[in-house]
Coordinates of C-alpha atoms in Angstrom, one line a residue:
Chain K
X1 CA 0.0 0.0 0.0
X2 CA 2.9 2.3 0.8
X3 CA 4.1 2.9 -2.7
X4 CA 0.6 3.3 -4.1
X5 CA 0.3 6.5 -2.1
X6 CA 2.9 8.1 -4.3
X7 CA 2.3 6.3 -7.6
X8 CA -1.5 6.8 -7.8
X9 CA -1.5 10.6 -7.3
X10 CA 1.4 10.9 -9.8
X11 CA -0.5 8.9 -12.4
X12 CA -3.8 10.8 -11.9
X13 CA -1.9 14.2 -12.1
X14 CA -0.3 13.1 -15.3
X15 CA -3.6 12.2 -16.9
X16 CA -5.0 15.6 -15.8
X17 CA -1.9 17.4 -17.1
X18 CA -2.2 15.6 -20.4
X19 CA -5.9 16.5 -20.7
X20 CA -5.0 20.2 -20.1
X21 CA -2.2 20.1 -22.6
X22 CA -4.4 18.5 -25.3
X23 CA -7.3 20.9 -24.7
X24 CA -5.3 24.1 -24.7
X25 CA -2.6 23.0 -27.1
X26 CA -4.6 21.1 -29.6
X27 CA -8.4 21.1 -29.4
X28 CA -9.0 24.8 -28.9
X29 CA -6.4 26.0 -31.5
X30 CA -7.6 23.3 -33.9
X31 CA -11.1 24.7 -33.6
X32 CA -9.7 28.1 -34.5
X33 CA -10.0 29.5 -30.9
X34 CA -7.7 31.4 -28.6
X35 CA -6.9 29.6 -25.4
X36 CA -6.4 32.9 -23.6
X37 CA -9.8 34.4 -24.6
X38 CA -12.7 34.6 -22.3
X39 CA -14.0 31.1 -23.2
X40 CA -10.5 29.8 -22.7
X41 CA -10.4 31.3 -19.3
X42 CA -13.8 29.6 -18.6
X43 CA -12.5 26.2 -19.7
X44 CA -9.4 26.8 -17.6
X45 CA -11.5 27.7 -14.5
X46 CA -13.6 24.5 -15.0
X47 CA -10.4 22.5 -15.4
X48 CA -8.6 23.8 -12.4
X49 CA -11.7 23.8 -10.1
X50 CA -13.6 20.7 -11.3
X51 CA -10.5 18.7 -12.3
X52 CA -8.1 19.5 -9.6
X53 CA -9.3 21.5 -6.6
X54 CA -12.7 20.0 -5.8
X55 CA -11.6 16.3 -6.3
X56 CA -8.5 17.0 -4.2
X57 CA -10.6 18.7 -1.5
X58 CA -12.8 15.6 -1.4
X59 CA -9.8 13.3 -1.2
X60 CA -8.3 15.5 1.5
X61 CA -11.3 14.7 3.8
X62 CA -10.4 11.1 3.4
X63 CA -6.6 11.8 3.7
X64 CA -7.2 13.7 6.9
X65 CA -8.9 10.7 8.5
X66 CA -6.5 8.1 7.2
X67 CA -3.4 10.2 7.9
X68 CA -4.5 11.0 11.5
X69 CA -5.3 7.4 12.0
X70 CA -1.8 6.3 10.9
X71 CA -0.2 9.0 13.0
X72 CA -2.1 7.7 16.0
X73 CA -1.5 4.0 15.3
X74 CA -5.1 3.4 14.1
X75 CA -6.5 2.1 10.8
X76 CA -9.0 4.8 10.1
X77 CA -12.3 4.5 8.4
X78 CA -12.6 1.6 6.0
X79 CA -16.2 0.4 6.3
X80 CA -18.0 2.4 3.6
X81 CA -18.4 0.2 0.6
X82 CA -20.0 0.4 -2.8
X83 CA -20.9 -3.1 -4.0
X84 CA -18.3 -4.6 -1.6
X85 CA -15.5 -2.3 -2.8
X86 CA -14.0 -0.6 0.2
X87 CA -10.9 1.0 -1.5
X88 CA -9.2 1.8 1.8
X89 CA -12.2 3.8 2.9
X90 CA -12.2 6.1 -0.1
X91 CA -16.0 5.6 -0.3
X92 CA -16.4 7.6 2.9
X93 CA -16.3 10.9 1.2
X94 CA -19.0 9.8 -1.2
X95 CA -21.1 8.8 1.8
X96 CA -20.3 12.2 3.4
X97 CA -21.4 14.1 0.4
X98 CA -24.6 12.1 0.1
X99 CA -25.3 12.6 3.8
X100 CA -24.8 16.3 3.6
X101 CA -26.9 16.7 0.5
X102 CA -29.9 14.8 2.1
X103 CA -29.7 16.2 5.6
X104 CA -32.3 18.6 6.8
X105 CA -31.4 22.2 5.9
X106 CA -32.2 23.8 9.3
X107 CA -32.5 27.5 9.9
X108 CA -32.8 28.7 13.5
X109 CA -36.1 30.6 14.2
X110 CA -34.5 33.9 15.1
X111 CA -31.7 33.8 12.6
X112 CA -31.4 36.4 9.9
X113 CA -32.4 34.2 7.0
X114 CA -30.8 36.2 4.3
X115 CA -27.4 36.5 5.9
X116 CA -27.6 33.0 7.3
X117 CA -27.8 31.8 3.7
X118 CA -25.3 34.2 2.4
X119 CA -22.5 33.4 4.8
X120 CA -21.5 29.9 3.5
X121 CA -21.4 31.4 0.0
X122 CA -19.2 34.2 1.2
X123 CA -16.9 31.7 2.9
X124 CA -16.5 29.5 -0.2
X125 CA -16.5 32.0 -3.0
X126 CA -13.2 33.9 -2.2
X127 CA -11.3 30.6 -2.1
X128 CA -12.6 29.6 -5.5
X129 CA -11.9 33.0 -7.0
X130 CA -8.3 33.1 -5.7
X131 CA -7.4 29.9 -7.7
X132 CA -7.6 32.1 -10.8
X133 CA -4.1 33.5 -10.2
X134 CA -2.4 30.1 -9.6
X135 CA -0.2 29.0 -12.5
X136 CA -0.4 25.2 -12.7
X137 CA 2.1 24.8 -15.4
X138 CA 4.4 26.5 -17.8
X139 CA 1.9 26.8 -20.5
X140 CA 1.6 25.1 -23.9
X141 CA 2.6 26.1 -27.4
X142 CA -0.3 25.4 -29.7
X143 CA 0.3 23.4 -32.8
X144 CA 3.8 22.3 -31.8
X145 CA 2.9 19.6 -29.4
X146 CA 5.0 16.8 -30.9
X147 CA 8.2 19.0 -31.5
X148 CA 11.0 19.2 -29.0
X149 CA 11.4 22.9 -28.2
X150 CA 14.2 24.8 -26.6
X151 CA 13.8 27.2 -23.7
X152 CA 14.1 30.2 -26.1
X153 CA 11.5 29.0 -28.6
X154 CA 9.1 28.1 -25.8
X155 CA 9.5 31.5 -24.2
X156 CA 8.7 33.3 -27.5
X157 CA 5.9 31.0 -28.3
X158 CA 4.3 31.4 -24.9
X159 CA 4.0 35.2 -25.5
X160 CA 1.0 34.2 -27.5
X161 CA 0.6 30.6 -26.5
X162 CA -1.8 29.1 -23.9
X163 CA -0.9 30.0 -20.4
X164 CA -1.8 27.4 -17.7
X165 CA -3.3 30.1 -15.5
X166 CA -6.8 31.5 -15.6
X167 CA -5.9 35.2 -15.4
X168 CA -2.5 36.7 -15.9
X169 CA -2.7 39.6 -13.5
X170 CA 0.3 41.9 -12.9
X171 CA -0.9 42.5 -9.4
X172 CA -1.2 38.7 -8.9
X173 CA -0.7 37.9 -5.2
X174 CA -2.2 41.3 -4.2
X175 CA -5.4 40.1 -5.9
X176 CA -5.1 37.0 -3.7
X177 CA -4.8 39.1 -0.5
X178 CA -7.7 41.3 -1.5
X179 CA -10.0 38.4 -2.3
X180 CA -8.9 36.2 0.6
X181 CA -9.6 38.9 3.1
X182 CA -13.2 38.8 2.0
X183 CA -13.5 35.3 3.5
X184 CA -13.6 36.8 6.9
X185 CA -17.1 38.1 6.1
X186 CA -18.3 34.6 5.6
X187 CA -17.3 33.4 9.0
X188 CA -18.2 36.6 10.9
X189 CA -21.6 36.8 9.3
X190 CA -22.2 33.1 9.9
X191 CA -21.5 33.7 13.6
X192 CA -23.7 36.8 13.7
X193 CA -26.7 35.6 11.6
X194 CA -27.1 32.3 13.5
X195 CA -28.5 34.2 16.6
X196 CA -26.4 32.0 18.9
X197 CA -24.0 33.3 21.4
X198 CA -21.5 30.6 20.8
X199 CA -21.4 31.1 17.1
X200 CA -21.2 34.8 17.6
X201 CA -18.1 34.3 19.8
X202 CA -16.7 32.0 17.2
X203 CA -17.3 34.5 14.5
X204 CA -15.6 37.2 16.5
X205 CA -12.6 35.1 17.2
X206 CA -12.4 34.2 13.5
X207 CA -12.5 37.9 12.4
X208 CA -9.9 38.9 15.0
X209 CA -7.6 36.0 14.1
X210 CA -7.9 36.4 10.3
X211 CA -7.3 40.2 10.4
X212 CA -4.3 39.8 12.7
X213 CA -2.6 37.1 10.6
X214 CA -3.4 38.7 7.2
X215 CA -0.9 41.5 8.2
X216 CA 1.8 39.0 8.8
X217 CA 1.0 37.0 5.7
X218 CA 1.3 40.1 3.5
X219 CA 4.5 41.2 5.1
X220 CA 6.1 37.7 5.0
X221 CA 5.6 37.4 1.3
X222 CA 7.0 40.9 0.6
X223 CA 10.5 39.5 0.9
X224 CA 9.8 37.1 -2.0
X225 CA 8.4 40.0 -4.1
X226 CA 11.7 41.9 -3.5
X227 CA 13.8 38.9 -4.5
X228 CA 11.9 38.0 -7.6
X229 CA 10.9 41.5 -8.6
X230 CA 7.3 40.6 -9.4
X231 CA 3.9 40.1 -7.9
X232 CA 2.8 37.9 -10.7
X233 CA 2.9 34.2 -9.7
X234 CA 3.9 32.8 -13.1
X235 CA 6.7 35.4 -13.3
X236 CA 7.8 34.5 -9.8
X237 CA 8.0 30.9 -10.9
X238 CA 10.0 31.7 -14.0
X239 CA 12.3 33.9 -11.9
X240 CA 13.0 31.0 -9.6
X241 CA 14.1 28.7 -12.4
X242 CA 14.6 25.0 -12.1
X243 CA 17.6 25.2 -9.7
X244 CA 16.3 24.6 -6.2
X245 CA 19.0 26.9 -4.8
X246 CA 17.1 29.8 -6.4
X247 CA 13.8 28.8 -5.0
X248 CA 12.0 30.9 -2.4
X249 CA 12.6 28.3 0.3
X250 CA 16.4 28.9 0.1
X251 CA 16.4 32.7 -0.6
X252 CA 13.6 33.4 1.8
X253 CA 13.6 30.7 4.5
X254 CA 12.3 33.0 7.3
X255 CA 9.7 34.4 4.9
X256 CA 8.6 30.9 4.1
X257 CA 8.1 29.9 7.7
X258 CA 6.3 33.2 8.5
X259 CA 4.0 32.9 5.5
X260 CA 3.3 29.3 6.1
X261 CA 2.3 29.8 9.7
X262 CA 0.2 32.8 8.9
X263 CA -1.5 31.0 6.0
X264 CA -2.3 28.0 8.3
X265 CA -3.8 30.5 10.7
X266 CA -5.9 31.8 7.9
X267 CA -7.3 28.4 7.1
X268 CA -8.6 28.3 10.7
X269 CA -7.4 24.8 11.4
X270 CA -5.5 23.4 14.4
X271 CA -3.3 24.8 16.0
X272 CA -5.2 28.0 15.1
X273 CA -8.8 26.6 15.2
X274 CA -9.9 28.9 18.0
X275 CA -13.0 30.0 16.0
X276 CA -14.2 26.4 16.1
X277 CA -12.6 25.2 19.3
X278 CA -14.8 22.1 19.9
X279 CA -14.6 22.0 23.7
X280 CA -15.4 25.7 24.1
X281 CA -17.5 27.0 21.3
X282 CA -17.9 24.5 18.5
X283 CA -17.7 27.5 16.3
X284 CA -19.3 30.0 14.0
X285 CA -21.1 27.2 12.2
X286 CA -22.8 25.6 15.2
X287 CA -26.3 26.2 13.7
X288 CA -25.4 25.1 10.2
X289 CA -26.4 21.7 8.9
X290 CA -26.4 19.8 5.7
X291 CA -24.7 21.2 2.7
X292 CA -24.5 24.7 4.2
X293 CA -22.2 23.2 6.8
X294 CA -20.6 21.2 4.0
X295 CA -19.7 24.5 2.2
X296 CA -17.8 25.7 5.3
X297 CA -16.1 22.4 5.5
X298 CA -15.2 22.3 1.8
X299 CA -14.0 25.9 2.0
X300 CA -11.6 24.9 4.7
X301 CA -10.1 22.1 2.7
X302 CA -9.9 24.3 -0.4
X303 CA -8.0 26.9 1.7
X304 CA -5.6 24.2 2.6
X305 CA -5.1 23.4 -1.1
X306 CA -4.8 27.1 -2.0
X307 CA -2.2 27.7 0.8
X308 CA -0.3 24.7 -0.5
X309 CA -0.5 26.0 -4.1
X310 CA 0.7 29.5 -3.2
X311 CA 3.6 28.1 -1.1
X312 CA 4.5 25.7 -3.9
X313 CA 4.4 28.6 -6.4
X314 CA 6.3 31.3 -4.4
X315 CA 8.6 29.2 -2.3
X316 CA 9.0 25.8 -4.1
X317 CA 9.4 26.8 -7.7
X318 CA 5.9 26.1 -8.9
X319 CA 6.0 23.7 -11.9
X320 CA 9.8 23.7 -12.1
X321 CA 11.7 20.6 -11.3
X322 CA 15.5 20.3 -11.3
X323 CA 16.6 18.9 -14.7
X324 CA 13.2 19.5 -16.4
X325 CA 13.5 22.1 -19.2
X326 CA 11.6 22.9 -22.3
X327 CA 13.6 20.3 -24.3
X328 CA 13.2 17.4 -21.9
X329 CA 14.5 16.0 -18.7
X330 CA 18.3 16.3 -18.2
X331 CA 19.8 14.9 -21.4
X332 CA 16.7 13.0 -22.6
X333 CA 14.8 14.9 -25.3
X334 CA 11.0 14.9 -24.8
X335 CA 8.2 16.2 -27.1
X336 CA 6.5 19.4 -26.0
X337 CA 3.3 17.7 -24.9
X338 CA 5.1 15.5 -22.4
X339 CA 7.0 18.4 -20.9
X340 CA 3.9 20.5 -20.6
X341 CA 2.0 17.7 -18.9
X342 CA 4.9 16.9 -16.6
X343 CA 4.9 20.6 -15.5
X344 CA 1.4 20.1 -14.1
X345 CA 2.5 16.8 -12.5
X346 CA 5.3 18.6 -10.7
X347 CA 3.1 21.5 -9.5
X348 CA 0.3 19.2 -8.5
X349 CA 2.6 16.9 -6.6
X350 CA 4.2 19.8 -4.7
X351 CA 0.8 21.0 -3.8
X352 CA -0.2 17.5 -2.7
X353 CA 2.8 17.1 -0.5
X354 CA 2.3 20.5 1.1
X355 CA -1.3 19.6 1.8
X356 CA 0.0 16.4 3.4
X357 CA 2.4 18.5 5.5
X358 CA -0.4 20.8 6.6
X359 CA -2.5 17.8 7.7
X360 CA 0.6 16.6 9.5
X361 CA 0.8 19.9 11.4
X362 CA -2.9 19.9 12.1
X363 CA -2.8 16.5 13.8
X364 CA 0.4 17.2 15.7
X365 CA 0.0 20.4 17.5
X366 CA -2.5 21.4 20.2
X367 CA -4.6 24.5 20.0
X368 CA -3.4 27.9 21.1
X369 CA -5.1 30.0 23.7
X370 CA -6.6 33.2 22.4
X371 CA -4.0 35.4 24.2
X372 CA -1.2 33.2 22.9
X373 CA -2.5 33.4 19.4
X374 CA -2.6 37.2 19.5
X375 CA 0.8 37.4 21.1
X376 CA 2.3 35.1 18.5
X377 CA 0.7 37.1 15.7
X378 CA 1.4 40.6 16.7
X379 CA 4.5 40.4 18.9
X380 CA 6.5 37.7 17.3
X381 CA 5.5 37.0 13.7
X382 CA 4.9 40.6 12.7
X383 CA 8.2 42.0 14.0
X384 CA 10.0 39.1 12.4
X385 CA 8.3 39.6 9.1
X386 CA 9.2 43.4 9.1
X387 CA 12.8 42.5 10.0
X388 CA 12.8 40.0 7.1
X389 CA 11.7 42.7 4.7
X390 CA 14.4 45.1 5.9
X391 CA 17.2 42.5 5.7
X392 CA 16.0 41.3 2.3
X393 CA 15.7 44.8 1.0
X394 CA 19.2 45.6 2.1
X395 CA 20.7 42.4 0.6
X396 CA 18.8 42.9 -2.7
X397 CA 20.0 46.5 -2.9
X398 CA 23.6 45.5 -2.2
X399 CA 23.5 42.8 -4.8
X400 CA 21.9 45.0 -7.5
X401 CA 24.4 45.5 -10.4
X402 CA 23.7 49.2 -10.4
X403 CA 24.2 49.5 -6.7
X404 CA 20.7 50.6 -6.2
X405 CA 21.0 53.7 -8.5
Chain Q
X1 CA -3.4 32.2 56.7
X2 CA -3.8 31.0 53.2
X3 CA -2.4 27.6 52.3
X4 CA 1.1 27.7 50.9
X5 CA 1.4 28.1 47.2
X6 CA 4.5 27.1 45.4
X7 CA 5.0 29.2 42.3
X8 CA 6.7 27.2 39.6
X9 CA 8.8 29.1 37.2
X10 CA 7.5 28.9 33.7
X11 CA 10.1 28.2 31.1
X12 CA 10.7 31.3 29.0
X13 CA 13.1 32.6 26.4
X14 CA 13.1 33.0 22.7
X15 CA 13.3 29.3 21.9
X16 CA 10.3 28.7 24.1
X17 CA 8.4 31.6 22.7
X18 CA 8.9 30.7 19.0
X19 CA 7.6 27.1 19.6
X20 CA 10.0 25.9 17.0
X21 CA 11.9 23.2 18.9
X22 CA 8.7 21.8 20.4
X23 CA 7.0 21.8 17.0
X24 CA 9.9 20.0 15.3
X25 CA 10.0 17.5 18.1
X26 CA 6.3 16.8 17.9
X27 CA 6.4 16.5 14.1
X28 CA 9.2 14.1 14.5
X29 CA 7.2 11.8 16.6
X30 CA 4.0 11.9 14.5
X31 CA 6.0 11.6 11.2
X32 CA 7.9 8.6 12.5
X33 CA 4.6 6.9 13.4
X34 CA 3.0 7.9 10.1
X35 CA 5.9 6.6 7.9
X36 CA 6.4 3.4 9.9
X37 CA 2.7 2.6 9.7
X38 CA 2.6 3.4 6.0
X39 CA 5.7 1.8 4.7
X40 CA 7.3 -0.4 7.3
X41 CA 6.7 -1.8 10.7
X42 CA 3.1 -1.5 11.8
X43 CA 2.2 -0.3 15.3
X44 CA -1.5 -0.4 14.6
X45 CA -3.4 -1.5 17.6
X46 CA -6.9 -1.5 16.1
X47 CA -9.0 -4.7 16.4
X48 CA -11.5 -4.8 13.6
X49 CA -14.3 -6.0 16.0
X50 CA -16.8 -8.1 14.1
X51 CA -14.1 -9.9 12.1
X52 CA -11.5 -9.9 14.8
X53 CA -11.8 -10.5 18.5
X54 CA -9.4 -9.4 21.2
X55 CA -7.8 -12.4 23.0
X56 CA -8.7 -12.2 26.6
X57 CA -6.3 -13.0 29.4
X58 CA -6.6 -16.5 30.8
X59 CA -7.9 -15.2 34.1
X60 CA -10.5 -12.9 32.5
X61 CA -13.7 -12.9 34.6
X62 CA -16.9 -13.4 32.5
X63 CA -20.4 -14.5 33.5
X64 CA -20.6 -16.9 36.4
X65 CA -21.3 -20.6 36.1
X66 CA -22.2 -23.3 38.6
X67 CA -20.1 -26.4 38.6
X68 CA -21.5 -29.9 38.7
X69 CA -20.4 -33.1 40.3
X70 CA -19.6 -36.1 38.1
X71 CA -23.2 -37.3 38.5
X72 CA -24.5 -34.0 37.2
X73 CA -25.9 -32.7 40.4
X74 CA -25.0 -29.1 41.4
X75 CA -21.9 -28.8 43.4
X76 CA -23.2 -25.9 45.6
X77 CA -24.0 -26.8 49.2
X78 CA -25.8 -23.6 49.9
X79 CA -23.3 -22.6 52.6
X80 CA -24.0 -18.9 52.0
X81 CA -20.3 -18.0 51.8
X82 CA -20.7 -16.3 48.4
X83 CA -23.6 -14.0 49.2
X84 CA -21.8 -13.1 52.4
X85 CA -18.6 -12.2 50.6
X86 CA -20.4 -10.4 47.7
X87 CA -19.9 -6.7 48.1
X88 CA -22.7 -5.9 45.7
X89 CA -25.3 -8.2 47.3
X90 CA -26.1 -9.7 43.9
X91 CA -26.4 -13.4 44.9
X92 CA -29.6 -14.8 46.3
X93 CA -29.6 -18.4 47.7
X94 CA -32.5 -20.3 49.1
X95 CA -31.4 -23.6 50.5
X96 CA -33.2 -26.9 50.7
X97 CA -32.6 -30.4 52.0
X98 CA -31.1 -32.9 49.6
X99 CA -33.0 -35.6 51.3
X100 CA -30.0 -37.8 52.0
X101 CA -29.5 -36.2 55.3
X102 CA -26.0 -35.1 54.7
X103 CA -26.0 -31.9 52.7
X104 CA -28.0 -28.9 51.6
X105 CA -28.4 -27.7 48.0
X106 CA -29.7 -24.5 46.6
X107 CA -33.4 -24.4 45.7
X108 CA -32.9 -21.0 44.2
X109 CA -29.5 -19.6 43.2
X110 CA -29.8 -16.3 41.5
X111 CA -27.2 -13.8 40.4
X112 CA -28.2 -10.3 39.3
X113 CA -25.6 -9.7 36.7
X114 CA -26.5 -6.0 36.5
X115 CA -25.5 -5.6 40.2
X116 CA -22.4 -7.8 40.0
X117 CA -19.2 -5.8 40.1
X118 CA -17.2 -8.7 38.7
X119 CA -14.8 -8.7 41.6
X120 CA -14.5 -12.5 41.8
X121 CA -14.9 -12.6 45.6
X122 CA -17.7 -15.2 45.4
X123 CA -15.3 -17.6 43.6
X124 CA -12.6 -17.0 46.2
X125 CA -15.1 -17.6 49.0
X126 CA -16.6 -20.8 47.7
X127 CA -15.3 -23.8 49.8
X128 CA -16.2 -26.4 47.3
X129 CA -15.4 -24.9 43.9
X130 CA -19.0 -24.7 43.0
X131 CA -19.0 -21.2 41.4
X132 CA -16.6 -19.9 38.8
X133 CA -16.3 -16.9 36.6
X134 CA -14.3 -18.5 33.8
X135 CA -16.9 -18.6 31.0
X136 CA -15.4 -15.7 29.1
X137 CA -18.9 -14.5 28.3
X138 CA -19.8 -10.8 28.4
X139 CA -22.9 -9.8 30.3
X140 CA -25.4 -9.8 27.4
X141 CA -27.6 -6.8 26.6
X142 CA -31.1 -7.4 28.0
X143 CA -34.4 -5.8 27.3
X144 CA -35.8 -6.0 30.8
X145 CA -33.8 -5.9 34.0
X146 CA -35.2 -9.2 35.1
X147 CA -33.6 -10.9 32.1
X148 CA -30.2 -10.1 33.6
X149 CA -31.0 -12.1 36.8
X150 CA -29.6 -15.5 36.0
X151 CA -31.1 -18.5 37.9
X152 CA -29.6 -21.9 38.8
X153 CA -30.4 -23.5 35.4
X154 CA -28.9 -20.6 33.5
X155 CA -25.7 -20.8 35.5
X156 CA -25.5 -24.5 35.2
X157 CA -26.0 -24.2 31.4
X158 CA -22.8 -22.2 31.2
X159 CA -20.8 -25.3 32.0
X160 CA -18.9 -26.5 29.0
X161 CA -18.2 -22.9 27.7
X162 CA -15.3 -22.8 30.0
X163 CA -11.7 -22.8 29.0
X164 CA -10.6 -23.5 32.5
X165 CA -8.3 -26.3 33.3
X166 CA -10.0 -28.6 35.7
X167 CA -8.0 -28.7 38.9
X168 CA -6.1 -25.5 37.9
X169 CA -2.5 -25.2 36.7
X170 CA -1.2 -25.0 40.2
X171 CA 1.5 -22.6 41.2
X172 CA 3.1 -22.7 37.8
X173 CA 0.1 -21.0 35.9
X174 CA 2.1 -17.9 34.9
X175 CA 4.7 -19.9 33.0
X176 CA 2.4 -22.6 31.7
X177 CA 1.4 -22.6 28.1
X178 CA -2.3 -21.8 27.4
X179 CA -4.4 -24.8 27.9
X180 CA -7.7 -25.2 26.1
X181 CA -10.1 -27.7 27.6
X182 CA -13.8 -28.1 28.1

């Protein structure tokens, strides 16, 4: 079973990457369309969300149970079966989905019906939107799928070719911060509209926590902006190159730790799950049932994936792999379609591993106390992130060929 | 005067405040278990209940049973030692004459398994090895409380489910290999 955990995701990611390469490099251009036009963006959105994020979020619910079980010397859920096929408990998320869809959709009598219904949407929508800026591959050069390209020809071709990114925004990660900060409305409104003191407390905790850690998150990633000179994720990935020594994790180790901690705090999962601390409050979604609760739940897992995707992009070289270049892998020549598909595999696998690592942290560490949380956020992470910016800025300035002039 | 309070110094310092060493140590433990359980040596302790059963220790105390003599008559002589020893007062015995002028026997022998605290003192108290708790049977779920009160015939019927070694293993029971009889 051990090796399957690595082989099966790799195989699935490769199939997905191949599908994307063929759609954007062959089908759309063959039909005379432009992969970067609005309908291309629509297909890209459908691909990244329906093909990658939502399935992975579902699998993460299974992974979380299985992984925590293995960490605690248990077996984990394995009873759900469809026609006798248990598949290591994979059927449990199907059962979960069915349960949530068919459960009673309960609204408390004194709740604000409109806001109560709006809150889950506000929680899940920002996460879905932010995936627009994530580059999930280097892009594909239409019409030249079977050729072996060089880095230069690929770069020129990609000026007009199909980018593996829904929108190519120069403000990139700023867009992410702007949209992600909207998610706090979902949780706060959920707490307020439920007309329940416990959910209100949970919502308040969520809002204070998310506002505090957003500051650190923005500050922590500034160092990477300085080093790579761009806010645009795809440009940052290109700037990192395929040499791991130039990746964000090496050039910005402190920035990586600070960003990762703050991003985990943003996902509101243990050790930062005060808004939903089960023994105290249960959380801002106490009153939610059925699929409305499921939306909060799903939003949480998609935030985990998004955090992993951003960290993979900014700190782990995105779709780049040492030895993988436009012409093939190391000395082996590869056709363009294979290289483009492998780019997705590399990105998806990095995301997958970082999701795994987040689950690892979630099941290892105990919960903070509210005062510890605020102390960590404002008195430790924030000063460190400011120091990180100053030091990075000084080093970048000193290393500039023009001497900063 | 208030009672004395000893103030324990809390560990402090930058390393403590940054949680880093503790986090790394904790992740080390959980990752070791994760990878060992996934790829190598398994530490998993789960017993998949309906398919697998936990193996009970040899001296596990289950439901009581009444022993019989070789001729099939009940071994109990209604001496009242077990109801006297019972801390939960769950044993009721009504004695009667056997008719041969020598011994008594129980006319009624009831144990309320809901009151029983499974301490085994009745077994210790019995002078003629008439009552044992070696059936290995869990107290079954019952619909009415009265169903949990087991009478003489119920207790006699448990004979044969025992894994006990008639006459015991003597002083060497700890080192002896498991014996399955009965």
